[in-house]
Amino acid sequence: MPDTAFDLVIAANRLPVDRVSHPDGSVEWRRSPGGLVTAMESVMPGREGAWVGWTGQPGDSADAPFEHDGVYLRPVHLTDEEVSEYYEGFSNDTLWPIYHDVIVPATFHRTWWTAYETVNRRFADAVCGVAAPGALVWVHDYQLQLVPAMVRERRPDVRIGWFDHIPFPPVELFAQLPWRKRIIEGLLGADFLGFQRVADARNFVRAARQLGGWTTRGDTVTVADAEGVEHRTVRAAAVPISVDARGLAELAETPEVKARAAEIRESLGNPTTLLLGVDRLDYTKGIRHRLKAYEELLVEGRVKPPEVTFVQVATPSRERVNAYAQLRSEVEGTVGRINGEYSVLGAPAVHYLHHSYPREEMAALFLAADVMLVTPLRDGMNLVAKEYVVCRTDLGGALVLSEFTGAYHELHQAFVCNPHDIEGLKQAIMHAIEMPEAQKRRVMRSLRRRVMEHDVQRWAARFLANLTGEL
Ligand code: ADP
Ligand code: G6P
């Protein structure tokens, strides 16, 4: 299929589906992991756009474009070396830690930066190949921060937006990056930059002023042309992402999902309290802190299986990056220790599931859980928190939410915690378990109202209105 011209072009590191090759040579396409895909997957169908992205597998040339849910997918290839240097290296071992408060140290390699530039150029070329004259180009996330300027260079006719799904770091941390000015220049190729929180947008504007010397005013940065004549402004503003609230709420209301939720509880021995955690296995998610708090509650006898049990779903992620491999072995060691100590026959203290599940199963898990534990040390938004509350059409359940998530800024009526404060985290969990039902329902009602009104469709519309200058 030859590339054709589209009025809306998405560029994200991943396509919405991952290529999975089986030993018999057959190929299967599976939904890609993470919040970015969850969100965009709900806003793209029906928009007649193109999506430029990687298939999740190394290869020396790109797969042919194909259609998926009415969207034209234009694969970009990454060689083995690029997967290791651009994706695992620069994106996830340099930028990811810097953008998440350096929870683990960042690694700097000049060869990784070179690979990042090369791959960003390949994405930009692919975008230029599918964008119609005057198209809207919507670039996503930290993996593609050079793409806006690279596209503008070749295609001054298109309008370019970039959305940051993760936090944008304070200038003191961003300053550590040897390539900081090049990244700011890359982003300033856009017309509009969207962030999860006001603080993230401000961090960017401050970095442009202090590290690059650009003129800034409020939420805008003024960009000069090659002759130094100031000729363009770029706006940086908060447009917090959300979930497909109506779609999920409807799914949670189906008899199949309700029956499955009851079945899950039954298979766990109908506990009085089911605690649930659902995360990519990432050190930003505070899984270790959560387990520590739970273990201490067990030690102190404040919770006890089989009456209380904890299900932790931890999807494998970025497994060849050291910090992730280390996290996995620590988490699995801790789960093993807790279970050895506190499980009773037929009733483990922790059920640890290292799998991906279909949407229906996720909705059933949310519906089954009495307390949802969302305890990141830093998270751009955290869609799981929003998914949980919209699935609770019954107004049941309770959300324990870290104040270091973007979601906290919209859902501060939740059982808020600072995950570094283990004592405080334990109290938040106990409070969520013990609060009288009627009071919990009131909390849940107000959390749901917020997310139902600010859903992913509204987020996409707001982003695009900002991009086209209507807002
Ligand atoms: P991140 O983007 O950092 O992974 P988010 O919470 O924002 O974190 O988004 C995660 C998305 O992935 C959510 O839509 C969540 O439902 C989904 N998800 C997480 N774990 C699983 C799993 N084991 N199976 C299927 N979907 C999952
Ligand atoms: C987060 C990032 C996304 C990323 C996702 C999954 O949501 O913001 O850009 O796609 O995690 O991570 P992965 O490295 O598997 O793409």
PDB file of N, CA, C and O in Angstrom, residues 336-396:
ATOM      1  N   GLY A 336       7.580 -13.496  47.519  1.00  0.00           N
ATOM      2  CA  GLY A 336       7.870 -14.846  48.007  1.00  0.00           C
ATOM      3  C   GLY A 336       8.022 -14.856  49.519  1.00  0.00           C
ATOM      4  O   GLY A 336       7.474 -15.725  50.206  1.00  0.00           O
ATOM      5  N   ARG A 337       8.750 -13.851  50.046  1.00  0.00           N
ATOM      6  CA  ARG A 337       8.979 -13.801  51.493  1.00  0.00           C
ATOM      7  C   ARG A 337       7.660 -13.584  52.246  1.00  0.00           C
ATOM      8  O   ARG A 337       7.351 -14.283  53.214  1.00  0.00           O
ATOM      9  N   ILE A 338       6.855 -12.621  51.748  1.00  0.00           N
ATOM     10  CA  ILE A 338       5.584 -12.336  52.422  1.00  0.00           C
ATOM     11  C   ILE A 338       4.701 -13.592  52.408  1.00  0.00           C
ATOM     12  O   ILE A 338       4.123 -13.971  53.428  1.00  0.00           O
ATOM     13  N   ASN A 339       4.645 -14.248  51.249  1.00  0.00           N
ATOM     14  CA  ASN A 339       3.787 -15.431  51.170  1.00  0.00           C
ATOM     15  C   ASN A 339       4.293 -16.556  52.063  1.00  0.00           C
ATOM     16  O   ASN A 339       3.501 -17.243  52.722  1.00  0.00           O
ATOM     17  N   GLY A 340       5.620 -16.739  52.112  1.00  0.00           N
ATOM     18  CA  GLY A 340       6.188 -17.777  52.974  1.00  0.00           C
ATOM     19  C   GLY A 340       5.802 -17.549  54.420  1.00  0.00           C
ATOM     20  O   GLY A 340       5.504 -18.480  55.173  1.00  0.00           O
ATOM     21  N   GLU A 341       5.776 -16.303  54.803  1.00  0.00           N
ATOM     22  CA  GLU A 341       5.543 -15.945  56.200  1.00  0.00           C
ATOM     23  C   GLU A 341       4.049 -15.907  56.574  1.00  0.00           C
ATOM     24  O   GLU A 341       3.655 -16.334  57.643  1.00  0.00           O
ATOM     25  N   TYR A 342       3.215 -15.349  55.675  1.00  0.00           N
ATOM     26  CA  TYR A 342       1.841 -15.006  56.091  1.00  0.00           C
ATOM     27  C   TYR A 342       0.703 -15.728  55.376  1.00  0.00           C
ATOM     28  O   TYR A 342      -0.457 -15.550  55.748  1.00  0.00           O
ATOM     29  N   SER A 343       1.025 -16.501  54.315  1.00  0.00           N
ATOM     30  CA  SER A 343      -0.082 -17.177  53.630  1.00  0.00           C
ATOM     31  C   SER A 343      -0.609 -18.304  54.498  1.00  0.00           C
ATOM     32  O   SER A 343       0.138 -18.871  55.297  1.00  0.00           O
ATOM     33  N   VAL A 344      -1.896 -18.612  54.316  1.00  0.00           N
ATOM     34  CA  VAL A 344      -2.413 -19.834  54.921  1.00  0.00           C
ATOM     35  C   VAL A 344      -2.790 -20.765  53.770  1.00  0.00           C
ATOM     36  O   VAL A 344      -2.993 -20.286  52.644  1.00  0.00           O
ATOM     37  N   LEU A 345      -2.848 -22.049  54.030  1.00  0.00           N
ATOM     38  CA  LEU A 345      -3.111 -22.992  52.930  1.00  0.00           C
ATOM     39  C   LEU A 345      -4.360 -22.567  52.167  1.00  0.00           C
ATOM     40  O   LEU A 345      -5.402 -22.313  52.761  1.00  0.00           O
ATOM     41  N   GLY A 346      -4.217 -22.442  50.851  1.00  0.00           N
ATOM     42  CA  GLY A 346      -5.361 -22.061  50.018  1.00  0.00           C
ATOM     43  C   GLY A 346      -5.641 -20.571  50.019  1.00  0.00           C
ATOM     44  O   GLY A 346      -6.537 -20.109  49.325  1.00  0.00           O
ATOM     45  N   ALA A 347      -4.906 -19.793  50.805  1.00  0.00           N
ATOM     46  CA  ALA A 347      -5.155 -18.342  50.838  1.00  0.00           C
ATOM     47  C   ALA A 347      -3.832 -17.579  50.931  1.00  0.00           C
ATOM     48  O   ALA A 347      -3.397 -17.187  52.020  1.00  0.00           O
ATOM     49  N   PRO A 348      -3.188 -17.366  49.779  1.00  0.00           N
ATOM     50  CA  PRO A 348      -1.935 -16.600  49.800  1.00  0.00           C
ATOM     51  C   PRO A 348      -2.167 -15.159  50.252  1.00  0.00           C
ATOM     52  O   PRO A 348      -3.247 -14.602  50.023  1.00  0.00           O
ATOM     53  N   ALA A 349      -1.152 -14.599  50.906  1.00  0.00           N
ATOM     54  CA  ALA A 349      -1.254 -13.194  51.334  1.00  0.00           C
ATOM     55  C   ALA A 349      -1.183 -12.267  50.120  1.00  0.00           C
ATOM     56  O   ALA A 349      -1.831 -11.225  50.082  1.00  0.00           O
ATOM     57  N   VAL A 350      -0.368 -12.651  49.125  1.00  0.00           N
ATOM     58  CA  VAL A 350      -0.260 -11.859  47.891  1.00  0.00           C
ATOM     59  C   VAL A 350      -0.431 -12.782  46.683  1.00  0.00           C
ATOM     60  O   VAL A 350       0.222 -13.822  46.597  1.00  0.00           O
ATOM     61  N   HIS A 351      -1.311 -12.385  45.780  1.00  0.00           N
ATOM     62  CA  HIS A 351      -1.423 -13.079  44.485  1.00  0.00           C
ATOM     63  C   HIS A 351      -0.694 -12.198  43.494  1.00  0.00           C
ATOM     64  O   HIS A 351      -1.097 -11.056  43.265  1.00  0.00           O
ATOM     65  N   TYR A 352       0.361 -12.730  42.913  1.00  0.00           N
ATOM     66  CA  TYR A 352       1.195 -11.920  42.036  1.00  0.00           C
ATOM     67  C   TYR A 352       1.040 -12.432  40.610  1.00  0.00           C
ATOM     68  O   TYR A 352       1.329 -13.600  40.318  1.00  0.00           O
ATOM     69  N   LEU A 353       0.555 -11.560  39.717  1.00  0.00           N
ATOM     70  CA  LEU A 353       0.259 -11.992  38.351  1.00  0.00           C
ATOM     71  C   LEU A 353       1.064 -11.169  37.364  1.00  0.00           C
ATOM     72  O   LEU A 353       0.897  -9.954  37.282  1.00  0.00           O
ATOM     73  N   HIS A 354       1.913 -11.850  36.642  1.00  0.00           N
ATOM     74  CA  HIS A 354       2.837 -11.167  35.750  1.00  0.00           C
ATOM     75  C   HIS A 354       2.326 -11.300  34.305  1.00  0.00           C
ATOM     76  O   HIS A 354       3.011 -11.846  33.444  1.00  0.00           O
ATOM     77  N   HIS A 355       1.069 -10.863  34.068  1.00  0.00           N
ATOM     78  CA  HIS A 355       0.476 -11.062  32.735  1.00  0.00           C
ATOM     79  C   HIS A 355      -0.225  -9.807  32.254  1.00  0.00           C
ATOM     80  O   HIS A 355      -0.550  -8.929  33.043  1.00  0.00           O
ATOM     81  N   SER A 356      -0.555  -9.812  30.956  1.00  0.00           N
ATOM     82  CA  SER A 356      -1.437  -8.794  30.382  1.00  0.00           C
ATOM     83  C   SER A 356      -2.831  -9.392  30.243  1.00  0.00           C
ATOM     84  O   SER A 356      -2.954 -10.584  29.946  1.00  0.00           O
ATOM     85  N   TYR A 357      -3.846  -8.576  30.442  1.00  0.00           N
ATOM     86  CA  TYR A 357      -5.219  -9.078  30.368  1.00  0.00           C
ATOM     87  C   TYR A 357      -6.050  -8.253  29.402  1.00  0.00           C
ATOM     88  O   TYR A 357      -5.797  -7.056  29.221  1.00  0.00           O
ATOM     89  N   PRO A 358      -7.117  -8.844  28.850  1.00  0.00           N
ATOM     90  CA  PRO A 358      -8.044  -8.054  28.026  1.00  0.00           C
ATOM     91  C   PRO A 358      -8.809  -7.035  28.890  1.00  0.00           C
ATOM     92  O   PRO A 358      -8.863  -7.177  30.114  1.00  0.00           O
ATOM     93  N   ARG A 359      -9.372  -6.037  28.234  1.00  0.00           N
ATOM     94  CA  ARG A 359     -10.099  -4.955  28.920  1.00  0.00           C
ATOM     95  C   ARG A 359     -11.188  -5.477  29.865  1.00  0.00           C
ATOM     96  O   ARG A 359     -11.396  -4.950  30.951  1.00  0.00           O
ATOM     97  N   GLU A 360     -11.903  -6.513  29.399  1.00  0.00           N
ATOM     98  CA  GLU A 360     -13.024  -7.043  30.193  1.00  0.00           C
ATOM     99  C   GLU A 360     -12.525  -7.579  31.525  1.00  0.00           C
ATOM    100  O   GLU A 360     -13.147  -7.381  32.569  1.00  0.00           O
ATOM    101  N   GLU A 361     -11.380  -8.271  31.480  1.00  0.00           N
ATOM    102  CA  GLU A 361     -10.826  -8.861  32.701  1.00  0.00           C
ATOM    103  C   GLU A 361     -10.346  -7.748  33.632  1.00  0.00           C
ATOM    104  O   GLU A 361     -10.517  -7.831  34.862  1.00  0.00           O
ATOM    105  N   MET A 362      -9.759  -6.685  33.043  1.00  0.00           N
ATOM    106  CA  MET A 362      -9.312  -5.562  33.878  1.00  0.00           C
ATOM    107  C   MET A 362     -10.519  -4.937  34.576  1.00  0.00           C
ATOM    108  O   MET A 362     -10.486  -4.632  35.768  1.00  0.00           O
ATOM    109  N   ALA A 363     -11.601  -4.734  33.812  1.00  0.00           N
ATOM    110  CA  ALA A 363     -12.805  -4.119  34.390  1.00  0.00           C
ATOM    111  C   ALA A 363     -13.343  -4.993  35.523  1.00  0.00           C
ATOM    112  O   ALA A 363     -13.757  -4.493  36.579  1.00  0.00           O
ATOM    113  N   ALA A 364     -13.322  -6.323  35.323  1.00  0.00           N
ATOM    114  CA  ALA A 364     -13.824  -7.236  36.351  1.00  0.00           C
ATOM    115  C   ALA A 364     -12.952  -7.156  37.606  1.00  0.00           C
ATOM    116  O   ALA A 364     -13.457  -7.145  38.735  1.00  0.00           O
ATOM    117  N   LEU A 365     -11.640  -7.064  37.410  1.00  0.00           N
ATOM    118  CA  LEU A 365     -10.732  -6.931  38.565  1.00  0.00           C
ATOM    119  C   LEU A 365     -11.036  -5.648  39.341  1.00  0.00           C
ATOM    120  O   LEU A 365     -11.099  -5.640  40.571  1.00  0.00           O
ATOM    121  N   PHE A 366     -11.223  -4.548  38.596  1.00  0.00           N
ATOM    122  CA  PHE A 366     -11.532  -3.267  39.253  1.00  0.00           C
ATOM    123  C   PHE A 366     -12.831  -3.377  40.063  1.00  0.00           C
ATOM    124  O   PHE A 366     -12.939  -2.878  41.178  1.00  0.00           O
ATOM    125  N   LEU A 367     -13.801  -4.044  39.459  1.00  0.00           N
ATOM    126  CA  LEU A 367     -15.105  -4.163  40.108  1.00  0.00           C
ATOM    127  C   LEU A 367     -15.029  -5.059  41.343  1.00  0.00           C
ATOM    128  O   LEU A 367     -15.777  -4.876  42.308  1.00  0.00           O
ATOM    129  N   ALA A 368     -14.095  -6.000  41.302  1.00  0.00           N
ATOM    130  CA  ALA A 368     -13.966  -6.945  42.420  1.00  0.00           C
ATOM    131  C   ALA A 368     -13.209  -6.334  43.599  1.00  0.00           C
ATOM    132  O   ALA A 368     -13.370  -6.780  44.739  1.00  0.00           O
ATOM    133  N   ALA A 369     -12.391  -5.302  43.337  1.00  0.00           N
ATOM    134  CA  ALA A 369     -11.457  -4.833  44.375  1.00  0.00           C
ATOM    135  C   ALA A 369     -12.098  -3.847  45.342  1.00  0.00           C
ATOM    136  O   ALA A 369     -12.730  -2.881  44.930  1.00  0.00           O
ATOM    137  N   ASP A 370     -11.900  -4.073  46.635  1.00  0.00           N
ATOM    138  CA  ASP A 370     -12.421  -3.145  47.648  1.00  0.00           C
ATOM    139  C   ASP A 370     -11.530  -1.923  47.772  1.00  0.00           C
ATOM    140  O   ASP A 370     -12.011  -0.825  48.045  1.00  0.00           O
ATOM    141  N   VAL A 371     -10.224  -2.139  47.626  1.00  0.00           N
ATOM    142  CA  VAL A 371      -9.295  -1.018  47.739  1.00  0.00           C
ATOM    143  C   VAL A 371      -8.282  -1.112  46.599  1.00  0.00           C
ATOM    144  O   VAL A 371      -7.635  -2.135  46.414  1.00  0.00           O
ATOM    145  N   MET A 372      -8.190  -0.024  45.837  1.00  0.00           N
ATOM    146  CA  MET A 372      -7.235   0.034  44.727  1.00  0.00           C
ATOM    147  C   MET A 372      -6.017   0.813  45.197  1.00  0.00           C
ATOM    148  O   MET A 372      -6.140   1.934  45.698  1.00  0.00           O
ATOM    149  N   LEU A 373      -4.828   0.207  45.045  1.00  0.00           N
ATOM    150  CA  LEU A 373      -3.613   0.862  45.530  1.00  0.00           C
ATOM    151  C   LEU A 373      -2.842   1.465  44.363  1.00  0.00           C
ATOM    152  O   LEU A 373      -2.286   0.736  43.529  1.00  0.00           O
ATOM    153  N   VAL A 374      -2.824   2.765  44.283  1.00  0.00           N
ATOM    154  CA  VAL A 374      -2.085   3.485  43.233  1.00  0.00           C
ATOM    155  C   VAL A 374      -1.048   4.349  43.946  1.00  0.00           C
ATOM    156  O   VAL A 374      -1.364   5.421  44.437  1.00  0.00           O
ATOM    157  N   THR A 375       0.184   3.824  44.033  1.00  0.00           N
ATOM    158  CA  THR A 375       1.156   4.468  44.926  1.00  0.00           C
ATOM    159  C   THR A 375       2.454   4.910  44.239  1.00  0.00           C
ATOM    160  O   THR A 375       3.536   4.762  44.819  1.00  0.00           O
ATOM    161  N   PRO A 376       2.393   5.459  43.022  1.00  0.00           N
ATOM    162  CA  PRO A 376       3.657   5.827  42.357  1.00  0.00           C
ATOM    163  C   PRO A 376       4.474   6.886  43.104  1.00  0.00           C
ATOM    164  O   PRO A 376       3.934   7.732  43.820  1.00  0.00           O
ATOM    165  N   LEU A 377       5.784   6.792  42.892  1.00  0.00           N
ATOM    166  CA  LEU A 377       6.705   7.798  43.432  1.00  0.00           C
ATOM    167  C   LEU A 377       6.692   9.016  42.510  1.00  0.00           C
ATOM    168  O   LEU A 377       6.987  10.131  42.927  1.00  0.00           O
ATOM    169  N   ARG A 378       6.378   8.784  41.259  1.00  0.00           N
ATOM    170  CA  ARG A 378       6.168   9.861  40.284  1.00  0.00           C
ATOM    171  C   ARG A 378       5.474   9.258  39.080  1.00  0.00           C
ATOM    172  O   ARG A 378       5.871   8.185  38.620  1.00  0.00           O
ATOM    173  N   ASP A 379       4.418   9.881  38.600  1.00  0.00           N
ATOM    174  CA  ASP A 379       3.683   9.372  37.446  1.00  0.00           C
ATOM    175  C   ASP A 379       3.035  10.542  36.727  1.00  0.00           C
ATOM    176  O   ASP A 379       2.416  11.391  37.384  1.00  0.00           O
ATOM    177  N   GLY A 380       3.182  10.610  35.397  1.00  0.00           N
ATOM    178  CA  GLY A 380       2.625  11.719  34.632  1.00  0.00           C
ATOM    179  C   GLY A 380       1.149  11.899  34.937  1.00  0.00           C
ATOM    180  O   GLY A 380       0.688  12.980  35.295  1.00  0.00           O
ATOM    181  N   MET A 381       0.359  10.810  34.782  1.00  0.00           N
ATOM    182  CA  MET A 381      -1.068  10.849  35.111  1.00  0.00           C
ATOM    183  C   MET A 381      -1.438   9.686  36.005  1.00  0.00           C
ATOM    184  O   MET A 381      -1.808   9.828  37.131  1.00  0.00           O
ATOM    185  N   ASN A 382      -1.338   8.466  35.494  1.00  0.00           N
ATOM    186  CA  ASN A 382      -1.815   7.199  36.028  1.00  0.00           C
ATOM    187  C   ASN A 382      -3.273   6.978  35.654  1.00  0.00           C
ATOM    188  O   ASN A 382      -4.203   7.416  36.331  1.00  0.00           O
ATOM    189  N   LEU A 383      -3.434   6.302  34.535  1.00  0.00           N
ATOM    190  CA  LEU A 383      -4.776   6.050  34.015  1.00  0.00           C
ATOM    191  C   LEU A 383      -5.497   4.969  34.813  1.00  0.00           C
ATOM    192  O   LEU A 383      -6.720   4.959  34.875  1.00  0.00           O
ATOM    193  N   VAL A 384      -4.721   4.077  35.452  1.00  0.00           N
ATOM    194  CA  VAL A 384      -5.348   3.007  36.229  1.00  0.00           C
ATOM    195  C   VAL A 384      -6.271   3.614  37.295  1.00  0.00           C
ATOM    196  O   VAL A 384      -7.392   3.142  37.504  1.00  0.00           O
ATOM    197  N   ALA A 385      -5.823   4.689  37.934  1.00  0.00           N
ATOM    198  CA  ALA A 385      -6.645   5.332  38.975  1.00  0.00           C
ATOM    199  C   ALA A 385      -7.983   5.776  38.383  1.00  0.00           C
ATOM    200  O   ALA A 385      -9.053   5.562  38.970  1.00  0.00           O
ATOM    201  N   LYS A 386      -7.931   6.369  37.192  1.00  0.00           N
ATOM    202  CA  LYS A 386      -9.161   6.859  36.562  1.00  0.00           C
ATOM    203  C   LYS A 386     -10.034   5.695  36.081  1.00  0.00           C
ATOM    204  O   LYS A 386     -11.257   5.738  36.181  1.00  0.00           O
ATOM    205  N   GLU A 387      -9.379   4.655  35.556  1.00  0.00           N
ATOM    206  CA  GLU A 387     -10.140   3.485  35.095  1.00  0.00           C
ATOM    207  C   GLU A 387     -10.895   2.853  36.266  1.00  0.00           C
ATOM    208  O   GLU A 387     -12.044   2.448  36.137  1.00  0.00           O
ATOM    209  N   TYR A 388     -10.226   2.769  37.411  1.00  0.00           N
ATOM    210  CA  TYR A 388     -10.861   2.153  38.589  1.00  0.00           C
ATOM    211  C   TYR A 388     -12.136   2.907  38.956  1.00  0.00           C
ATOM    212  O   TYR A 388     -13.192   2.301  39.103  1.00  0.00           O
ATOM    213  N   VAL A 389     -12.047   4.233  39.066  1.00  0.00           N
ATOM    214  CA  VAL A 389     -13.243   4.954  39.535  1.00  0.00           C
ATOM    215  C   VAL A 389     -14.366   4.904  38.503  1.00  0.00           C
ATOM    216  O   VAL A 389     -15.529   4.766  38.877  1.00  0.00           O
ATOM    217  N   VAL A 390     -14.042   4.973  37.197  1.00  0.00           N
ATOM    218  CA  VAL A 390     -15.168   4.933  36.253  1.00  0.00           C
ATOM    219  C   VAL A 390     -15.822   3.553  36.223  1.00  0.00           C
ATOM    220  O   VAL A 390     -17.027   3.448  35.976  1.00  0.00           O
ATOM    221  N   CYS A 391     -15.046   2.505  36.502  1.00  0.00           N
ATOM    222  CA  CYS A 391     -15.654   1.165  36.523  1.00  0.00           C
ATOM    223  C   CYS A 391     -16.573   0.966  37.734  1.00  0.00           C
ATOM    224  O   CYS A 391     -17.420   0.078  37.717  1.00  0.00           O
ATOM    225  N   ARG A 392     -16.407   1.791  38.777  1.00  0.00           N
ATOM    226  CA  ARG A 392     -17.220   1.603  39.983  1.00  0.00           C
ATOM    227  C   ARG A 392     -18.560   2.309  39.856  1.00  0.00           C
ATOM    228  O   ARG A 392     -18.899   3.214  40.636  1.00  0.00           O
ATOM    229  N   THR A 393     -19.349   1.868  38.866  1.00  0.00           N
ATOM    230  CA  THR A 393     -20.683   2.435  38.671  1.00  0.00           C
ATOM    231  C   THR A 393     -21.561   2.116  39.891  1.00  0.00           C
ATOM    232  O   THR A 393     -22.557   2.771  40.135  1.00  0.00           O
ATOM    233  N   ASP A 394     -21.157   1.094  40.672  1.00  0.00           N
ATOM    234  CA  ASP A 394     -21.906   0.710  41.879  1.00  0.00           C
ATOM    235  C   ASP A 394     -21.534   1.596  43.072  1.00  0.00           C
ATOM    236  O   ASP A 394     -22.058   1.414  44.163  1.00  0.00           O
ATOM    237  N   LEU A 395     -20.615   2.542  42.869  1.00  0.00           N
ATOM    238  CA  LEU A 395     -20.097   3.438  43.916  1.00  0.00           C
ATOM    239  C   LEU A 395     -19.373   2.694  45.030  1.00  0.00           C
ATOM    240  O   LEU A 395     -19.103   3.249  46.100  1.00  0.00           O
ATOM    241  N   GLY A 396     -19.048   1.426  44.787  1.00  0.00           N
ATOM    242  CA  GLY A 396     -18.278   0.670  45.775  1.00  0.00           C
ATOM    243  C   GLY A 396     -16.794   0.948  45.617  1.00  0.00           C
ATOM    244  O   GLY A 396     -16.360   1.639  44.690  1.00  0.00           O
TER     245      GLY A 396
END
